[in-house]
CSV table of C-alpha atoms in Angstrom, one decimal:
chain,number,residue,atom,x,y,z
A,138,MET,CA,70.2,-82.1,-77.6
A,139,LYS,CA,70.7,-81.0,-81.2
A,140,ALA,CA,68.3,-81.3,-84.0
A,141,ARG,CA,69.4,-81.2,-87.6
A,142,VAL,CA,66.7,-80.4,-90.1
A,143,HIS,CA,67.1,-80.9,-93.9
A,144,VAL,CA,64.6,-79.1,-96.1
A,145,THR,CA,64.5,-80.1,-99.7
A,146,LEU,CA,62.2,-79.6,-102.6
A,147,LYS,CA,59.7,-82.3,-103.3
A,148,ASN,CA,60.2,-84.6,-106.3
A,149,GLY,CA,58.7,-83.1,-109.4
A,150,VAL,CA,59.1,-79.5,-108.1
A,151,LEU,CA,61.4,-77.6,-110.5
A,152,ASP,CA,64.6,-76.6,-108.9
A,153,PRO,CA,66.2,-73.8,-111.0
A,154,GLN,CA,68.9,-73.2,-108.5
A,155,GLY,CA,69.9,-76.8,-108.5
A,156,LYS,CA,69.9,-76.7,-112.3
A,157,ALA,CA,72.2,-73.7,-112.3
A,158,ILE,CA,74.6,-75.3,-109.8
A,159,GLY,CA,74.7,-78.4,-112.0
A,160,HIS,CA,75.5,-76.4,-115.1
A,161,SER,CA,78.3,-74.6,-113.3
A,162,LEU,CA,79.8,-77.9,-112.1
A,163,ASN,CA,79.6,-79.3,-115.6
A,164,ARG,CA,81.5,-76.2,-116.9
A,165,LEU,CA,84.1,-76.5,-114.1
A,166,GLY,CA,85.1,-79.9,-115.3
A,167,PHE,CA,82.7,-82.2,-113.5
A,168,PRO,CA,80.8,-83.7,-116.4
A,169,GLU,CA,79.7,-86.7,-114.2
A,170,VAL,CA,77.3,-84.4,-112.4
A,171,ASP,CA,73.8,-85.2,-113.7
A,172,ASP,CA,71.0,-83.8,-111.6
A,173,VAL,CA,71.4,-81.4,-108.7
A,174,ARG,CA,68.8,-80.7,-106.0
A,175,GLN,CA,69.6,-78.1,-103.4
A,176,GLY,CA,68.0,-77.3,-100.1
A,177,LYS,CA,68.5,-75.9,-96.6
A,178,PHE,CA,70.2,-77.2,-93.5
A,179,ILE,CA,69.0,-75.9,-90.1
A,180,GLU,CA,70.6,-76.8,-86.8
A,181,LEU,CA,68.6,-76.3,-83.6
A,182,GLU,CA,70.0,-76.4,-80.1
A,183,LEU,CA,67.2,-77.8,-77.8
A,184,ALA,CA,66.7,-77.8,-74.1
A,185,GLU,CA,64.7,-81.0,-74.4
A,186,THR,CA,66.4,-84.3,-73.3
A,187,ASP,CA,63.7,-86.7,-74.3
A,188,ALA,CA,64.3,-87.8,-78.0
A,189,ALA,CA,60.7,-88.6,-78.7
A,190,LYS,CA,59.4,-85.4,-77.3
A,191,ALA,CA,62.1,-83.4,-79.1
A,192,ARG,CA,61.3,-85.0,-82.4
A,193,ALA,CA,57.6,-84.3,-82.0
A,194,ARG,CA,58.3,-80.6,-81.3
A,195,VAL,CA,60.7,-80.2,-84.2
A,196,GLU,CA,58.2,-81.9,-86.4
A,197,GLU,CA,55.7,-79.2,-85.4
A,198,MET,CA,58.3,-76.5,-86.1
A,199,CYS,CA,58.9,-77.9,-89.6
A,200,LYS,CA,55.2,-77.8,-90.4
A,201,LYS,CA,54.6,-74.4,-88.9
A,202,LEU,CA,57.7,-72.5,-90.1
A,203,LEU,CA,60.8,-74.3,-91.3
A,204,ALA,CA,59.4,-76.0,-94.4
A,205,ASN,CA,56.6,-75.0,-96.8
A,206,THR,CA,55.0,-78.4,-97.3
A,207,VAL,CA,53.4,-77.3,-100.6
A,208,ILE,CA,56.8,-77.7,-102.2
A,209,GLU,CA,59.2,-78.9,-99.6
A,210,ASN,CA,60.0,-82.1,-97.7
A,211,TYR,CA,61.9,-82.2,-94.4
A,212,SER,CA,63.9,-84.7,-92.5
A,213,ILE,CA,64.9,-84.5,-88.8
A,214,GLU,CA,68.0,-86.0,-87.3
A,215,LEU,CA,68.6,-85.8,-83.5
A,216,VAL,CA,72.1,-85.7,-82.1
A,217,GLY,CA,73.5,-86.1,-78.6
B,264,MET,CA,36.0,-47.6,-97.8
B,265,LYS,CA,38.2,-47.8,-94.8
B,266,ALA,CA,41.5,-49.6,-95.5
B,267,ALA,CA,44.5,-50.8,-93.4
B,268,VAL,CA,47.9,-51.3,-94.9
B,269,LEU,CA,50.2,-53.6,-93.0
B,270,VAL,CA,53.9,-52.6,-92.5
B,271,PHE,CA,56.6,-55.2,-91.8
B,272,PRO,CA,60.3,-54.5,-91.3
B,273,GLY,CA,61.4,-54.6,-94.9
B,274,SER,CA,58.1,-53.6,-96.6
B,275,ASN,CA,58.8,-51.0,-99.2
B,276,ARG,CA,55.6,-50.5,-101.3
B,277,GLU,CA,53.3,-49.6,-98.4
B,278,GLY,CA,53.5,-45.9,-99.3
B,279,ASP,CA,52.7,-46.6,-103.0
B,280,VAL,CA,49.6,-48.6,-102.1
B,281,ALA,CA,48.5,-46.1,-99.5
B,282,GLN,CA,48.8,-43.4,-102.1
B,283,ALA,CA,46.8,-45.3,-104.6
B,284,ILE,CA,44.0,-45.9,-102.0
B,285,GLU,CA,44.0,-42.3,-101.1
B,286,LEU,CA,43.8,-41.3,-104.7
B,287,VAL,CA,40.5,-43.2,-105.2
B,288,THR,CA,39.0,-42.8,-101.7
B,289,GLY,CA,40.3,-39.3,-100.7
B,290,ARG,CA,41.2,-40.9,-97.4
B,291,ARG,CA,44.6,-42.1,-96.1
B,292,PRO,CA,44.5,-45.7,-95.0
B,293,GLN,CA,45.5,-46.8,-91.6
B,294,MET,CA,49.1,-48.0,-91.4
B,295,VAL,CA,49.4,-51.1,-89.1
B,296,TRP,CA,52.7,-52.2,-87.7
B,297,HIS,CA,53.5,-56.0,-87.8
B,298,GLY,CA,53.7,-56.3,-84.0
B,299,ASP,CA,50.1,-55.0,-83.6
B,300,GLY,CA,47.8,-57.9,-82.8
B,301,ASP,CA,44.8,-55.7,-83.0
B,302,PHE,CA,43.7,-52.7,-85.1
B,303,GLU,CA,40.7,-50.6,-86.0
B,304,LYS,CA,37.8,-52.3,-87.9
B,305,VAL,CA,38.3,-51.8,-91.6
B,306,ASP,CA,36.7,-52.8,-94.9
B,307,LEU,CA,39.9,-53.9,-96.6
B,308,ILE,CA,43.3,-55.1,-95.4
B,309,VAL,CA,46.3,-54.7,-97.8
B,310,VAL,CA,49.5,-56.7,-97.4
B,311,PRO,CA,52.0,-54.6,-99.4
B,312,GLY,CA,55.1,-55.5,-101.4
B,313,GLY,CA,58.7,-55.4,-100.2
B,314,PHE,CA,61.1,-57.8,-98.5
B,315,SER,CA,59.5,-58.4,-95.1
B,316,TYR,CA,62.1,-59.7,-92.6
B,317,GLY,CA,64.7,-59.6,-95.3
B,318,ASP,CA,63.0,-62.6,-97.1
B,319,TYR,CA,64.8,-64.8,-94.5
B,320,LEU,CA,64.0,-68.5,-94.6
B,321,ARG,CA,61.4,-68.1,-97.5
B,322,CYS,CA,59.8,-65.0,-98.9
B,323,GLY,CA,56.8,-64.2,-96.6
B,324,ALA,CA,57.4,-67.1,-94.2
B,325,MET,CA,58.4,-65.0,-91.1
B,326,ALA,CA,55.8,-62.3,-91.8
B,327,ALA,CA,53.1,-64.9,-92.0
B,328,GLN,CA,53.7,-65.8,-88.4
B,329,SER,CA,53.7,-62.2,-87.1
B,330,PRO,CA,51.1,-61.0,-84.5
B,331,VAL,CA,49.3,-58.9,-87.1
B,332,MET,CA,48.8,-61.8,-89.5
B,333,ALA,CA,47.2,-63.9,-86.7
B,334,GLU,CA,44.6,-61.1,-86.6
B,335,VAL,CA,44.3,-60.9,-90.4
B,336,LYS,CA,43.7,-64.6,-90.6
B,337,LYS,CA,40.9,-64.2,-88.0
B,338,ARG,CA,39.3,-61.3,-90.0
B,339,ALA,CA,39.7,-63.1,-93.3
B,340,ALA,CA,37.8,-66.0,-91.9
B,341,GLN,CA,35.0,-63.6,-91.1
B,342,GLY,CA,35.0,-62.4,-94.7
B,343,VAL,CA,37.0,-59.2,-94.4
B,344,PRO,CA,38.6,-58.7,-97.8
B,345,VAL,CA,42.4,-59.1,-98.0
B,346,LEU,CA,44.6,-57.9,-100.9
B,347,GLY,CA,48.2,-59.2,-101.0
B,348,ILE,CA,50.5,-57.6,-103.6
B,349,CYS,CA,53.9,-59.1,-104.5
B,350,ASN,CA,55.6,-59.8,-101.1
B,351,GLY,CA,52.1,-59.5,-99.7
B,352,PHE,CA,51.0,-62.3,-102.1
B,353,GLN,CA,53.9,-64.4,-100.7
B,354,ILE,CA,52.9,-63.6,-97.2
B,355,VAL,CA,49.2,-64.5,-97.6
B,356,THR,CA,50.1,-67.8,-99.3
B,357,GLU,CA,52.5,-68.6,-96.5
B,358,ALA,CA,49.8,-67.8,-94.0
B,359,GLY,CA,47.5,-70.3,-95.7
B,360,LEU,CA,44.9,-67.7,-96.9
B,361,LEU,CA,45.6,-68.7,-100.5
B,362,PRO,CA,46.5,-72.0,-102.0
B,363,GLY,CA,49.9,-72.7,-103.6
B,364,THR,CA,53.2,-70.8,-103.2
B,365,LEU,CA,55.6,-68.5,-105.0
B,366,MET,CA,58.9,-70.0,-106.0
B,367,ARG,CA,62.1,-68.5,-107.4
B,368,ASN,CA,61.7,-67.2,-110.9
B,369,SER,CA,62.6,-70.0,-113.3
B,370,HIS,CA,65.4,-68.0,-114.9
B,371,LEU,CA,66.7,-67.1,-111.4
B,372,LYS,CA,66.8,-63.4,-112.2
B,373,PHE,CA,65.0,-60.5,-110.6
B,374,VAL,CA,62.5,-59.2,-113.1
B,375,CYS,CA,61.5,-55.5,-113.2
B,376,ALA,CA,59.3,-54.7,-116.2
B,377,ASP,CA,55.9,-53.7,-117.4
B,378,VAL,CA,53.8,-56.9,-118.2
B,379,HIS,CA,50.5,-57.6,-119.8
B,380,LEU,CA,47.8,-59.3,-117.8
B,381,ARG,CA,44.6,-60.8,-118.9
B,382,VAL,CA,41.8,-60.3,-116.4
B,383,GLU,CA,40.2,-63.7,-116.0
B,384,THR,CA,37.0,-62.6,-114.4
B,385,SER,CA,35.1,-59.5,-113.5
B,386,GLN,CA,33.0,-61.4,-110.9
B,387,SER,CA,34.8,-60.3,-107.8
B,388,LEU,CA,35.0,-57.3,-105.5
B,389,PHE,CA,38.5,-56.6,-106.8
B,390,THR,CA,38.0,-56.9,-110.5
B,391,ASN,CA,34.4,-55.7,-111.1
B,392,ARG,CA,35.6,-52.6,-113.0
B,393,TYR,CA,37.4,-54.7,-115.6
B,394,GLN,CA,35.9,-56.9,-118.3
B,395,ALA,CA,36.7,-60.6,-118.4
B,396,GLY,CA,39.4,-61.1,-121.1
B,397,GLN,CA,40.5,-57.5,-120.9
B,398,VAL,CA,44.3,-57.0,-121.2
B,399,ILE,CA,45.9,-54.5,-118.9
B,400,LYS,CA,49.5,-53.3,-118.5
B,401,VAL,CA,51.1,-53.0,-115.0
B,402,PRO,CA,54.7,-53.4,-113.7
B,403,VAL,CA,56.2,-56.4,-111.9
B,404,ALA,CA,59.3,-56.3,-109.7
B,405,HIS,CA,60.3,-59.6,-108.0
B,406,ALA,CA,62.6,-62.6,-107.9
B,407,GLU,CA,60.1,-65.1,-106.5
B,408,GLY,CA,56.9,-64.8,-108.5
B,409,ASN,CA,56.8,-68.3,-110.0
B,410,TYR,CA,53.4,-69.6,-108.9
B,411,PHE,CA,53.2,-73.3,-108.1
B,412,ALA,CA,50.5,-75.5,-106.8
B,413,ASP,CA,50.0,-79.3,-107.1
B,414,ALA,CA,47.9,-80.7,-109.9
B,415,ASP,CA,44.8,-81.1,-107.8
B,416,THR,CA,44.9,-77.5,-106.5
B,417,MET,CA,45.5,-76.2,-110.1
B,418,LYS,CA,42.5,-78.1,-111.3
B,419,ARG,CA,40.4,-76.7,-108.5
B,420,LEU,CA,41.5,-73.2,-109.2
B,421,GLU,CA,40.6,-73.5,-112.8
B,422,ASP,CA,37.3,-75.2,-112.2
B,423,ARG,CA,36.2,-72.7,-109.6
B,424,GLY,CA,37.3,-69.6,-111.5
B,425,GLN,CA,39.8,-68.7,-108.8
B,426,ILE,CA,42.4,-67.4,-111.2
B,427,ALA,CA,42.2,-63.6,-111.2
B,428,PHE,CA,45.0,-62.6,-113.7
B,429,ARG,CA,47.3,-64.4,-116.1
B,430,TYR,CA,50.4,-63.0,-117.8
B,431,CYS,CA,49.8,-62.7,-121.5
B,432,GLY,CA,51.0,-61.2,-124.7
B,433,PRO,CA,49.8,-57.7,-125.7
B,434,ASP,CA,46.9,-59.4,-127.6
B,435,GLY,CA,45.8,-61.5,-124.5
B,436,SER,CA,47.4,-64.7,-125.8
B,437,ILE,CA,48.9,-67.1,-123.3
B,438,VAL,CA,50.0,-69.7,-125.9
B,439,ASP,CA,53.4,-71.2,-125.2
B,440,GLY,CA,53.7,-69.2,-122.0
B,441,ARG,CA,53.6,-65.9,-123.9
B,442,GLY,CA,54.3,-62.9,-121.7
B,443,ASN,CA,55.2,-65.1,-118.7
B,444,PRO,CA,58.0,-63.3,-116.8
B,445,ASN,CA,58.8,-65.9,-114.2
B,446,GLY,CA,57.8,-69.4,-115.2
B,447,SER,CA,54.6,-69.3,-113.3
B,448,SER,CA,52.3,-72.3,-113.7
B,449,SER,CA,49.6,-71.7,-116.3
B,450,ASN,CA,50.8,-68.1,-116.5
B,451,ILE,CA,49.2,-67.3,-113.2
B,452,ALA,CA,49.8,-63.8,-112.0
B,453,GLY,CA,47.0,-63.6,-109.3
B,454,VAL,CA,44.6,-66.0,-107.5
B,455,PHE,CA,41.5,-65.7,-105.3
B,456,ASN,CA,40.6,-67.8,-102.3
B,457,ASP,CA,37.4,-69.9,-102.7
B,458,THR,CA,35.1,-67.1,-101.5
B,459,LYS,CA,37.0,-64.5,-103.7
B,460,THR,CA,37.4,-62.3,-100.7
B,461,VAL,CA,41.2,-62.7,-100.7
B,462,LEU,CA,43.2,-61.8,-103.8
B,463,GLY,CA,47.0,-62.2,-104.1
B,464,LEU,CA,48.9,-61.0,-107.2
B,465,MET,CA,52.6,-60.5,-108.0
B,466,PRO,CA,52.2,-57.4,-110.3
B,467,HIS,CA,51.8,-53.9,-108.8
B,468,PRO,CA,48.5,-52.2,-109.7
B,469,GLU,CA,49.3,-49.5,-107.2
B,470,ASN,CA,52.2,-48.4,-109.5
B,471,ALA,CA,49.9,-48.0,-112.4
B,472,VAL,CA,47.5,-45.3,-111.2
B,473,GLU,CA,49.0,-42.1,-112.5
B,474,PRO,CA,49.6,-41.3,-116.2
B,475,MET,CA,52.9,-39.7,-115.3
B,476,PHE,CA,54.3,-43.1,-114.3
B,477,GLY,CA,53.5,-44.9,-117.6
B,478,GLY,CA,49.9,-46.0,-117.3
B,479,THR,CA,46.7,-46.1,-115.3
B,480,ASP,CA,45.5,-49.7,-115.8
B,481,GLY,CA,45.8,-50.5,-112.2
B,482,LYS,CA,43.5,-47.8,-111.0
B,483,ALA,CA,40.3,-49.8,-111.8
B,484,LEU,CA,41.3,-52.4,-109.2
B,485,PHE,CA,41.1,-49.8,-106.5
B,486,GLU,CA,38.0,-48.1,-107.9
B,487,GLY,CA,36.3,-51.5,-108.1
B,488,MET,CA,37.1,-52.2,-104.4
B,489,VAL,CA,35.8,-48.8,-103.4
B,490,GLU,CA,32.6,-49.5,-105.3
B,491,ALA,CA,32.2,-52.9,-103.7
B,492,LEU,CA,33.2,-51.9,-100.2
B,493,SER,CA,31.8,-48.4,-99.6
């Protein structure tokens, strides 16, 4: 089973990298781009076959290492 | 004062801080490798600057989970003083020994410069050789020094006097973010835990201990610790 984890900055946390990406896109001829928030995508290959158990474990991984919950949110998607 | 300096793959200021400690104590600190879950009893643990684990994932995130940090957390809970400098500050916040976190500098650039700091309190084992309100000059060198904490945490830090140093202008002013090199909330350069036995700061006092290198304003931090811990 695969787990896909998205880590993004919480609302209200300034994202200077997102801002810089937005400015670049505007300059490159994409004036429709308003606000940009960037984050991380992490794919995990798991030996676990039970979806509920896998989700609980990945949740633990997010809290312990993958995300810094002071500033980041995470979402988990299980595949296969 | 017996001190230990942690060494992670990618640390690069461990020699500088060891030298500063030796300068004021006459004694070389013990260097402790990140994989060592146990080490000699010491009066002070220093987590030095650098790029531990290549700053993978987030600055300090991997180092915070290393065997040596599990031991540091245990000792910090028993009251053993911990000093985290630069990457060490990032590591101790990731380890949960200090509130908040260090984010990418607001201007996205690495900043390497001398900065002015206002000492916010002399009431700690780290800052007892300074006067509250004193302005000192020390260098910074980082890309992720933008301190952030949620509003409740910020209020608690202010109310309890847990802010150790703020970036400021040469006259000590912090109006309009004066002297702030990285966008840090409330110009914070360093914070204590609630018992003031853990200090984390982005600037490098260990690089301001010899006149030859542009100033000695950082030396009092080490002298103060020696006085408090010997």
